[in-house]
Coordinates of C-alpha atoms in Angstrom, one line a residue:
X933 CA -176.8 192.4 -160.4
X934 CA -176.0 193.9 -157.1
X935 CA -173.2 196.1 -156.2
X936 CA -172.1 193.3 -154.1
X937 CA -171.7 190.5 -157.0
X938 CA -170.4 193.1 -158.8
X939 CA -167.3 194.1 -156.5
X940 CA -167.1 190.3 -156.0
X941 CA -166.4 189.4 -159.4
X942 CA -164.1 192.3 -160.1
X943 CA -161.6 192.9 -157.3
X944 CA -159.8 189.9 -155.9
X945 CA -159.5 190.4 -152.5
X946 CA -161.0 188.8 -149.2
X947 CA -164.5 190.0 -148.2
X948 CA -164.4 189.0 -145.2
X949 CA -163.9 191.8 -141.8
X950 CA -164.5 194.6 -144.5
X951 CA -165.9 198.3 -143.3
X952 CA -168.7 198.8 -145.6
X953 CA -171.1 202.2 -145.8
X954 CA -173.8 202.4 -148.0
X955 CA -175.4 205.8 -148.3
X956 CA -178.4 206.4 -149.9
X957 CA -181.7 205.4 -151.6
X958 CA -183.1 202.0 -150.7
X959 CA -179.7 201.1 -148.3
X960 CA -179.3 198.0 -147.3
X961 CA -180.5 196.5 -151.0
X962 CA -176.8 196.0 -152.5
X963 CA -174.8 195.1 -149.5
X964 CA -177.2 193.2 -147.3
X965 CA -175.1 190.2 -148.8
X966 CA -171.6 191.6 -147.1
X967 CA -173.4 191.7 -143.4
X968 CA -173.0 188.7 -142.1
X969 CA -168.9 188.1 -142.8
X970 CA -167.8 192.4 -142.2
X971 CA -169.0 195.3 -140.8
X972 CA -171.7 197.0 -142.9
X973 CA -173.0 200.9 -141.9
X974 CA -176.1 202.2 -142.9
X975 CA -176.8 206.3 -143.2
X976 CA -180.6 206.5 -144.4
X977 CA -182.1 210.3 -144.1
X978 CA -185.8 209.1 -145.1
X979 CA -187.2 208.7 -141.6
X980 CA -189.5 205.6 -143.3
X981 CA -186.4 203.1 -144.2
X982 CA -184.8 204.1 -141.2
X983 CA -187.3 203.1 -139.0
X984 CA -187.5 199.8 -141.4
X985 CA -183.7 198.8 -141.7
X986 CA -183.8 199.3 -137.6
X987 CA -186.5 197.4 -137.0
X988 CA -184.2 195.1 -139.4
X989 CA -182.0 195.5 -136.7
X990 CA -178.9 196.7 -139.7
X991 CA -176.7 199.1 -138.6
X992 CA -178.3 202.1 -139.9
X993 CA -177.7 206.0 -138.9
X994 CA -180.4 208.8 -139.2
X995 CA -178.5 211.7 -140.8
X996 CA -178.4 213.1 -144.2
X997 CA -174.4 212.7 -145.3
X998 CA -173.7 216.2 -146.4
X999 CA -170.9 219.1 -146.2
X1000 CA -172.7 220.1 -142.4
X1001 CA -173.5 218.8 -138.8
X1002 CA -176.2 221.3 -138.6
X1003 CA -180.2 220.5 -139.0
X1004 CA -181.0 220.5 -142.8
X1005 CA -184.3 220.2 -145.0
X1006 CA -184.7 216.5 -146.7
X1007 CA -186.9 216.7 -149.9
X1008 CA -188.8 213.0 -149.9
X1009 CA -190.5 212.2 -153.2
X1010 CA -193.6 209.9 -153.6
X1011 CA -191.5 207.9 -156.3
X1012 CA -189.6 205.6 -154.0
X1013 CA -185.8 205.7 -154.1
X1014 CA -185.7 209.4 -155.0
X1015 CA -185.5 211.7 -152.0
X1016 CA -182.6 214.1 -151.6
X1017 CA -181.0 216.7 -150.0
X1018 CA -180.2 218.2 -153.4
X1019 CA -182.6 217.5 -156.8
X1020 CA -181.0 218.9 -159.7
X1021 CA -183.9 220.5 -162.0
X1022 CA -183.2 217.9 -164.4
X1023 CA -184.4 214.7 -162.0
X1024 CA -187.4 217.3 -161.0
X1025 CA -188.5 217.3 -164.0
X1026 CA -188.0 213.7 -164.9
X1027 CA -189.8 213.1 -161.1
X1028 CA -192.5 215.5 -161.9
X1029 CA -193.6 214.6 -165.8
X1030 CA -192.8 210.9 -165.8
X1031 CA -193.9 210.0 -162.4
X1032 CA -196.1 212.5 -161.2
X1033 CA -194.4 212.8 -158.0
X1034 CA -195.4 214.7 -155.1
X1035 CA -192.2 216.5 -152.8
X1036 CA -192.8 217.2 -149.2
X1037 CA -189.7 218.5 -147.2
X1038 CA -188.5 217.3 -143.5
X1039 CA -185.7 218.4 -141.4
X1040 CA -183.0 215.8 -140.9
X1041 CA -179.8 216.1 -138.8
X1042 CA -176.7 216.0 -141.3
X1043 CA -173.3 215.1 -140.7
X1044 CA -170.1 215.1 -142.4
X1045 CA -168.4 211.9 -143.9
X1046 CA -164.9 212.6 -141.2
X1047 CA -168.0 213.7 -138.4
X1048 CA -169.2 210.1 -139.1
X1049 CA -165.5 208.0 -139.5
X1050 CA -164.1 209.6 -136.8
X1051 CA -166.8 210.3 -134.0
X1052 CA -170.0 208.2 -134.8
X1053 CA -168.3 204.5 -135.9
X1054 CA -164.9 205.1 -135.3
X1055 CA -163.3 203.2 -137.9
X1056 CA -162.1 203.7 -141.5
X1057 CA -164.7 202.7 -143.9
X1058 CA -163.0 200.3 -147.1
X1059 CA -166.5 200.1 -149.9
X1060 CA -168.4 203.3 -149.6
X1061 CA -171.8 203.1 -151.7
X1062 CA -173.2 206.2 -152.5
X1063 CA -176.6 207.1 -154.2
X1064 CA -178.0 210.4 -152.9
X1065 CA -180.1 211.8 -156.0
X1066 CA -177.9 214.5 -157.0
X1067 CA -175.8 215.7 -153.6
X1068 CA -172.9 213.4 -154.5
X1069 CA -170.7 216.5 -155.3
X1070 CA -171.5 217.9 -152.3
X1071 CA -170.4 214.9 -150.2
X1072 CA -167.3 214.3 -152.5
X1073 CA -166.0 217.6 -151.9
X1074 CA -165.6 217.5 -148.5
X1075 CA -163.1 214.3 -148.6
X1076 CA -160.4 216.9 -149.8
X1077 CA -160.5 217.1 -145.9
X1078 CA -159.4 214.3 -145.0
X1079 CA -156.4 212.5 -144.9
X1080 CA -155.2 209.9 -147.5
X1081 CA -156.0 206.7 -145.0
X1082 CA -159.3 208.1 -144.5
X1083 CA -160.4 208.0 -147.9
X1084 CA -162.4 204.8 -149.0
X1085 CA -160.2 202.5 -150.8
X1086 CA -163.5 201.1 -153.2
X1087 CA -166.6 203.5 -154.1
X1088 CA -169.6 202.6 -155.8
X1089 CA -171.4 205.5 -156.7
X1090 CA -174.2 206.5 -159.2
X1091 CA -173.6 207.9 -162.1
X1092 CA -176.5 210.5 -162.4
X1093 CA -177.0 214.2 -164.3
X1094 CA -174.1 215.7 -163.1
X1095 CA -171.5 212.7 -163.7
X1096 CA -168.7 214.6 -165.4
X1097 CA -168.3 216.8 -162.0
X1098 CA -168.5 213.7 -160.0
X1099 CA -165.6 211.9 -162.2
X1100 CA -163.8 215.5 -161.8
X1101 CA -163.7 215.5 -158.3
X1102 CA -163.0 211.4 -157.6
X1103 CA -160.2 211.5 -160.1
X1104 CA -158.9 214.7 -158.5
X1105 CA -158.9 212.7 -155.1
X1106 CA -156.5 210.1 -156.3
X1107 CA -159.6 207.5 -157.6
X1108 CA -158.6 205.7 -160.4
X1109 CA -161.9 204.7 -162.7
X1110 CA -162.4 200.9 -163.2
X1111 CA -165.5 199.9 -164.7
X1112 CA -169.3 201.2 -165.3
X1113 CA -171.9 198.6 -164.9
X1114 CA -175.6 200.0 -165.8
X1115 CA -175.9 203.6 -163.9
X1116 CA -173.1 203.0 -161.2
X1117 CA -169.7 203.1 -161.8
X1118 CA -166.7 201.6 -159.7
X1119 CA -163.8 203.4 -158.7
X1120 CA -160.1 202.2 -156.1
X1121 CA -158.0 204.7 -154.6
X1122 CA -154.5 205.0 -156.1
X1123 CA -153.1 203.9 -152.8
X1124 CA -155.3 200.3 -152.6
X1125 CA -153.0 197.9 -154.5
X1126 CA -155.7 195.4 -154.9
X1127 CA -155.5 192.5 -157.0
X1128 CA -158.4 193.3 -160.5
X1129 CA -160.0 190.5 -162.2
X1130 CA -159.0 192.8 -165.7
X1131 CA -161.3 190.0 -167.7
X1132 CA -163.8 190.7 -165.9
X1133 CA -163.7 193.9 -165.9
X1134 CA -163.1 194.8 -169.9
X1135 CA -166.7 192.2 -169.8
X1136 CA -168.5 195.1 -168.0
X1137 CA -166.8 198.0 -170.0
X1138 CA -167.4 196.2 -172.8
X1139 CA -171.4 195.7 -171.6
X1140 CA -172.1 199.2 -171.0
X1141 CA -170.7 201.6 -173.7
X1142 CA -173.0 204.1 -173.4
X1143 CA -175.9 204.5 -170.4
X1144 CA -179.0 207.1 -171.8
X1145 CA -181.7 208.3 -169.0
X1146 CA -184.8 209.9 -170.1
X1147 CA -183.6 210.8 -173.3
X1148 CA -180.3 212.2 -171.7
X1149 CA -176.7 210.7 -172.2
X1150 CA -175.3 210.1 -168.9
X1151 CA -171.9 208.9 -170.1
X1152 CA -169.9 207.1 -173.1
X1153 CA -167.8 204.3 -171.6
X1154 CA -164.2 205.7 -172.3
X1155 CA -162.9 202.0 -171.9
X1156 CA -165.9 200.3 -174.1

């Protein structure tokens, strides 16, 4: 199911004339569904799906989101969906022995998330996406920066090898944690008094207790 169903079926509010950015491996696959009705933004760092959601003609950015506006070095893997700015050794060796992957690094301009709300689209984002192999902390910790309207009031983000810092850092930011469904995991901002389909959901808590990755426990549901 896409993150799009899935924020559908669980928050009751009007998808309609939303700011949407989705960051990350294979963009433009969970919220293709959201373009036509809001305002969806692309950031893709692999120079190959940018050229390909542009010639798409979606609203796509070449930068690598990071804690920087300067130049930085992109690591793009041969196993698709899995470049980054920042493999752990954990997914290197899961990339190396299960796949057989090759790496080959690229420079990339990065830019900060308030560089890119406040100077690139202009606009408060409401659903941010995120799936960036492993430089999800890196990214988080730089929203200290900005002010409470700024923040995203829905993220979807990956749940990957270093999960417990990324639940650390969102809940320190004010995020309260709804659900997990599969390897992502769905958090609203404390301030976003949004209406929560609760039946819906305990369903997906209830679904995923436990999510295992290469013989590696990425988390126990709390709430399964």
């Amino acid at each position: 199911m896409k993150s799009s169903e899935i924020l559908q079926k669980a928050y009751n509010i009007n998808f309609t004339n939303l700011n949407i950015l989705e960051c990350g491996a294979g963009a433009a696959q969970e919220t293709k569904d959201f373009c036509e009705k809001n305002n969806c933004y692309y950031i893709e760092a692999h120079y190959l799906e940018y050229e390909e959601l542009k010639r798409l003609n979606y609203n796509v950015y070449h930068y690598a989101l990071s804690n920087t506006n300067d130049t930085l070095c992109f690591t793009i893997t041969s196993h698709g969906g899995n470049s980054s700015l920042c493999h752990s050794e954990l997914h290197k060796q899961e990339l190396t022995n299960c796949y057989n992957s090759t790496f080959t690094e690229v420079s990339v301009p990065g830019i900060t998330y308030k560089n890119f709300i406040e100077n690139v689209i202009k606009t408060k984002i409401d659903i941010l996406i995120l799936d960036v192999e492993g430089h999800e902390c890196t990214i988080l910790n730089t929203f200290f920066e900005l002010d409470v309207s700024q923040l995203p009031k829905l993220i979807c983000i990956e749940c990957g090898y270093d999960w417990i810092q990324r639940k650390e850092i969102l809940l320190k930011l004010g995020y309260n944690l709804d659900f997990y469904e599969f390897n992502n995991c769905y958090f609203s901002h404390s301030t976003f008094h949004c209406d929560k389909n609760v039946s819906q959901i305990n369903a997906f808590n209830q679904s995923n207790p436990k999510f295992i990755w290469n013989n590696y426990v990425i988390y126990e549901n709390e709430f399964a």
